[in-house]
PDB file of C-alpha atoms in Angstrom:
ATOM      1  CA  GLN A   1    -104.916 -55.214  55.800  1.00  0.00           C
ATOM      2  CA  LEU A   2    -106.555 -52.163  54.383  1.00  0.00           C
ATOM      3  CA  GLN A   3    -105.804 -51.780  50.286  1.00  0.00           C
ATOM      4  CA  LEU A   4    -107.469 -50.441  47.161  1.00  0.00           C
ATOM      5  CA  VAL A   5    -106.874 -52.809  44.174  1.00  0.00           C
ATOM      6  CA  GLU A   6    -106.858 -50.694  40.529  1.00  0.00           C
ATOM      7  CA  SER A   7    -108.128 -52.910  37.576  1.00  0.00           C
ATOM      8  CA  GLY A   8    -108.928 -52.573  33.852  1.00  0.00           C
ATOM      9  CA  GLY A   9    -106.968 -50.527  32.279  1.00  0.00           C
ATOM     10  CA  GLY A  10    -104.715 -50.860  29.248  1.00  0.00           C
ATOM     11  CA  LEU A  11    -104.236 -50.358  25.502  1.00  0.00           C
ATOM     12  CA  VAL A  12    -107.383 -48.262  23.934  1.00  0.00           C
ATOM     13  CA  GLN A  13    -107.037 -46.697  20.467  1.00  0.00           C
ATOM     14  CA  PRO A  14    -108.591 -43.166  20.762  1.00  0.00           C
ATOM     15  CA  GLY A  15    -112.502 -42.353  20.960  1.00  0.00           C
ATOM     16  CA  GLY A  16    -112.201 -45.960  22.810  1.00  0.00           C
ATOM     17  CA  SER A  17    -113.924 -46.151  26.591  1.00  0.00           C
ATOM     18  CA  LEU A  18    -113.275 -47.996  29.338  1.00  0.00           C
ATOM     19  CA  ARG A  19    -113.643 -48.637  32.280  1.00  0.00           C
ATOM     20  CA  LEU A  20    -111.954 -49.130  35.407  1.00  0.00           C
ATOM     21  CA  SER A  21    -112.823 -50.258  39.251  1.00  0.00           C
ATOM     22  CA  CYS A  22    -111.522 -49.426  42.129  1.00  0.00           C
ATOM     23  CA  ALA A  23    -112.355 -52.388  44.957  1.00  0.00           C
ATOM     24  CA  ALA A  24    -111.656 -51.867  48.407  1.00  0.00           C
ATOM     25  CA  SER A  25    -110.507 -54.850  50.787  1.00  0.00           C
ATOM     26  CA  GLY A  26    -110.388 -54.683  54.969  1.00  0.00           C
ATOM     27  CA  PHE A  27    -112.195 -51.370  55.418  1.00  0.00           C
ATOM     28  CA  THR A  28    -115.936 -50.537  54.490  1.00  0.00           C
ATOM     29  CA  LEU A  29    -115.959 -48.381  50.983  1.00  0.00           C
ATOM     30  CA  ASP A  30    -118.801 -46.459  51.454  1.00  0.00           C
ATOM     31  CA  ALA A  31    -117.769 -44.893  54.725  1.00  0.00           C
ATOM     32  CA  TYR A  32    -115.025 -43.030  52.792  1.00  0.00           C
ATOM     33  CA  ALA A  33    -115.306 -40.903  49.717  1.00  0.00           C
ATOM     34  CA  ILE A  34    -113.033 -41.941  46.519  1.00  0.00           C
ATOM     35  CA  GLY A  35    -110.855 -39.892  44.455  1.00  0.00           C
ATOM     36  CA  TRP A  36    -109.415 -41.189  40.902  1.00  0.00           C
ATOM     37  CA  PHE A  37    -106.589 -39.468  40.092  1.00  0.00           C
ATOM     38  CA  ARG A  38    -104.166 -39.792  37.843  1.00  0.00           C
ATOM     39  CA  GLN A  39     -99.774 -39.254  36.413  1.00  0.00           C
ATOM     40  CA  ALA A  40     -98.932 -39.160  32.595  1.00  0.00           C
ATOM     41  CA  PRO A  41     -94.589 -39.673  32.157  1.00  0.00           C
ATOM     42  CA  GLY A  42     -93.320 -36.507  33.230  1.00  0.00           C
ATOM     43  CA  LYS A  43     -96.208 -34.989  34.548  1.00  0.00           C
ATOM     44  CA  GLU A  44     -97.438 -34.211  38.069  1.00  0.00           C
ATOM     45  CA  ARG A  45    -100.507 -36.109  39.243  1.00  0.00           C
ATOM     46  CA  GLU A  46    -103.563 -34.520  38.582  1.00  0.00           C
ATOM     47  CA  GLY A  47    -106.891 -35.206  40.425  1.00  0.00           C
ATOM     48  CA  VAL A  48    -109.955 -36.677  37.953  1.00  0.00           C
ATOM     49  CA  SER A  49    -112.871 -36.983  39.753  1.00  0.00           C
ATOM     50  CA  CYS A  50    -114.281 -38.152  43.056  1.00  0.00           C
ATOM     51  CA  ILE A  51    -117.624 -39.408  44.761  1.00  0.00           C
ATOM     52  CA  SER A  52    -119.132 -38.654  48.416  1.00  0.00           C
ATOM     53  CA  GLY A  53    -119.734 -41.357  50.984  1.00  0.00           C
ATOM     54  CA  ARG A  54    -123.060 -42.283  49.975  1.00  0.00           C
ATOM     55  CA  GLY A  55    -122.578 -41.376  45.975  1.00  0.00           C
ATOM     56  CA  GLY A  56    -124.258 -38.328  46.137  1.00  0.00           C
ATOM     57  CA  SER A  57    -121.363 -35.513  45.231  1.00  0.00           C
ATOM     58  CA  THR A  58    -118.843 -36.127  42.024  1.00  0.00           C
ATOM     59  CA  LYS A  59    -116.819 -33.610  41.032  1.00  0.00           C
ATOM     60  CA  TYR A  60    -114.698 -33.745  37.476  1.00  0.00           C
ATOM     61  CA  ALA A  61    -111.620 -31.592  36.775  1.00  0.00           C
ATOM     62  CA  ASP A  62    -112.689 -29.679  33.567  1.00  0.00           C
ATOM     63  CA  SER A  63    -110.297 -32.117  30.734  1.00  0.00           C
ATOM     64  CA  VAL A  64    -112.515 -34.674  32.054  1.00  0.00           C
ATOM     65  CA  LYS A  65    -116.145 -33.834  32.336  1.00  0.00           C
ATOM     66  CA  GLY A  66    -118.589 -34.465  29.818  1.00  0.00           C
ATOM     67  CA  ARG A  67    -116.217 -38.190  28.604  1.00  0.00           C
ATOM     68  CA  PHE A  68    -115.296 -39.341  32.278  1.00  0.00           C
ATOM     69  CA  THR A  69    -118.377 -41.041  34.658  1.00  0.00           C
ATOM     70  CA  ILE A  70    -117.243 -41.942  38.249  1.00  0.00           C
ATOM     71  CA  SER A  71    -119.988 -43.918  40.225  1.00  0.00           C
ATOM     72  CA  ARG A  72    -119.724 -46.722  43.341  1.00  0.00           C
ATOM     73  CA  ASP A  73    -121.918 -49.996  44.216  1.00  0.00           C
ATOM     74  CA  ASN A  74    -120.842 -49.556  48.043  1.00  0.00           C
ATOM     75  CA  ALA A  75    -122.743 -53.140  48.305  1.00  0.00           C
ATOM     76  CA  LYS A  76    -120.048 -54.519  45.931  1.00  0.00           C
ATOM     77  CA  ASN A  77    -116.745 -52.061  48.190  1.00  0.00           C
ATOM     78  CA  THR A  78    -116.173 -51.486  44.424  1.00  0.00           C
ATOM     79  CA  VAL A  79    -115.768 -47.423  43.087  1.00  0.00           C
ATOM     80  CA  TYR A  80    -115.784 -46.983  38.834  1.00  0.00           C
ATOM     81  CA  LEU A  81    -114.477 -44.625  35.989  1.00  0.00           C
ATOM     82  CA  GLN A  82    -116.317 -45.066  32.712  1.00  0.00           C
ATOM     83  CA  MET A  83    -113.607 -43.559  30.977  1.00  0.00           C
ATOM     84  CA  ASN A  84    -115.938 -42.250  26.949  1.00  0.00           C
ATOM     85  CA  SER A  85    -113.752 -40.742  23.829  1.00  0.00           C
ATOM     86  CA  LEU A  86    -110.786 -40.915  25.704  1.00  0.00           C
ATOM     87  CA  LYS A  87    -107.920 -39.371  24.578  1.00  0.00           C
ATOM     88  CA  PRO A  88    -104.021 -39.652  23.471  1.00  0.00           C
ATOM     89  CA  GLU A  89    -103.477 -36.892  26.361  1.00  0.00           C
ATOM     90  CA  ASP A  90    -105.702 -39.246  28.728  1.00  0.00           C
ATOM     91  CA  THR A  91    -102.589 -41.739  28.815  1.00  0.00           C
ATOM     92  CA  ALA A  92    -101.364 -42.458  32.143  1.00  0.00           C
ATOM     93  CA  VAL A  93    -101.570 -44.499  35.431  1.00  0.00           C
ATOM     94  CA  TYR A  94    -104.738 -43.922  37.446  1.00  0.00           C
ATOM     95  CA  SER A  95    -104.530 -45.119  41.134  1.00  0.00           C
ATOM     96  CA  CYS A  96    -107.659 -44.424  43.478  1.00  0.00           C
ATOM     97  CA  ALA A  97    -107.794 -43.414  47.021  1.00  0.00           C
ATOM     98  CA  ALA A  98    -109.650 -43.108  49.692  1.00  0.00           C
ATOM     99  CA  ALA A  99    -110.019 -39.921  51.776  1.00  0.00           C
ATOM    100  CA  SER A 100    -112.460 -38.715  54.783  1.00  0.00           C
ATOM    101  CA  TRP A 101    -114.322 -36.760  51.924  1.00  0.00           C
ATOM    102  CA  CYS A 102    -113.176 -35.419  48.580  1.00  0.00           C
ATOM    103  CA  GLN A 103    -110.618 -32.047  49.683  1.00  0.00           C
ATOM    104  CA  ALA A 104    -109.505 -33.710  52.396  1.00  0.00           C
ATOM    105  CA  PRO A 105    -105.987 -35.736  51.810  1.00  0.00           C
ATOM    106  CA  MET A 106    -106.233 -39.553  51.025  1.00  0.00           C
ATOM    107  CA  ASP A 107    -105.696 -42.080  54.073  1.00  0.00           C
ATOM    108  CA  TYR A 108    -105.402 -45.172  51.352  1.00  0.00           C
ATOM    109  CA  TRP A 109    -103.881 -45.282  47.661  1.00  0.00           C
ATOM    110  CA  GLY A 110    -103.680 -47.404  45.501  1.00  0.00           C
ATOM    111  CA  LYS A 111    -101.329 -48.843  43.026  1.00  0.00           C
ATOM    112  CA  GLY A 112    -102.876 -47.803  39.498  1.00  0.00           C
ATOM    113  CA  THR A 113    -103.316 -49.649  36.886  1.00  0.00           C
ATOM    114  CA  LEU A 114    -102.198 -47.987  32.736  1.00  0.00           C
ATOM    115  CA  VAL A 115    -103.970 -46.595  31.352  1.00  0.00           C
ATOM    116  CA  THR A 116    -102.471 -46.036  27.087  1.00  0.00           C
ATOM    117  CA  VAL A 117    -104.110 -44.767  24.859  1.00  0.00           C
ATOM    118  CA  SER A 118    -102.641 -45.559  21.603  1.00  0.00           C
ATOM    119  CA  SER A 119    -103.746 -46.288  17.895  1.00  0.00           C
TER     120      SER A 119
END
């Protein structure tokens, strides 16, 4: 069964940090680009970051550039999203997804993990 599972979400104060993980089972992640997306209450889903299959290329939304870092450990079949200097507007459900490349439609989706930034 092909599956992506996110973890690492939670409640954090503004200015704090969290690291999200996206673990794959049933398939090998290194054949896929992995994207992180988020959806805040009442808003549309937006792309946050993406990393190519071999990790040589990364992309970020303007709203997270300089604060978030995407990385992958293909040996662990896991992709990470390090989030620093978190702001209340970063509050959302974060989901990871797999595709052939970053601009392609995503083939597989995780269920998401909730990140809440609040004092």
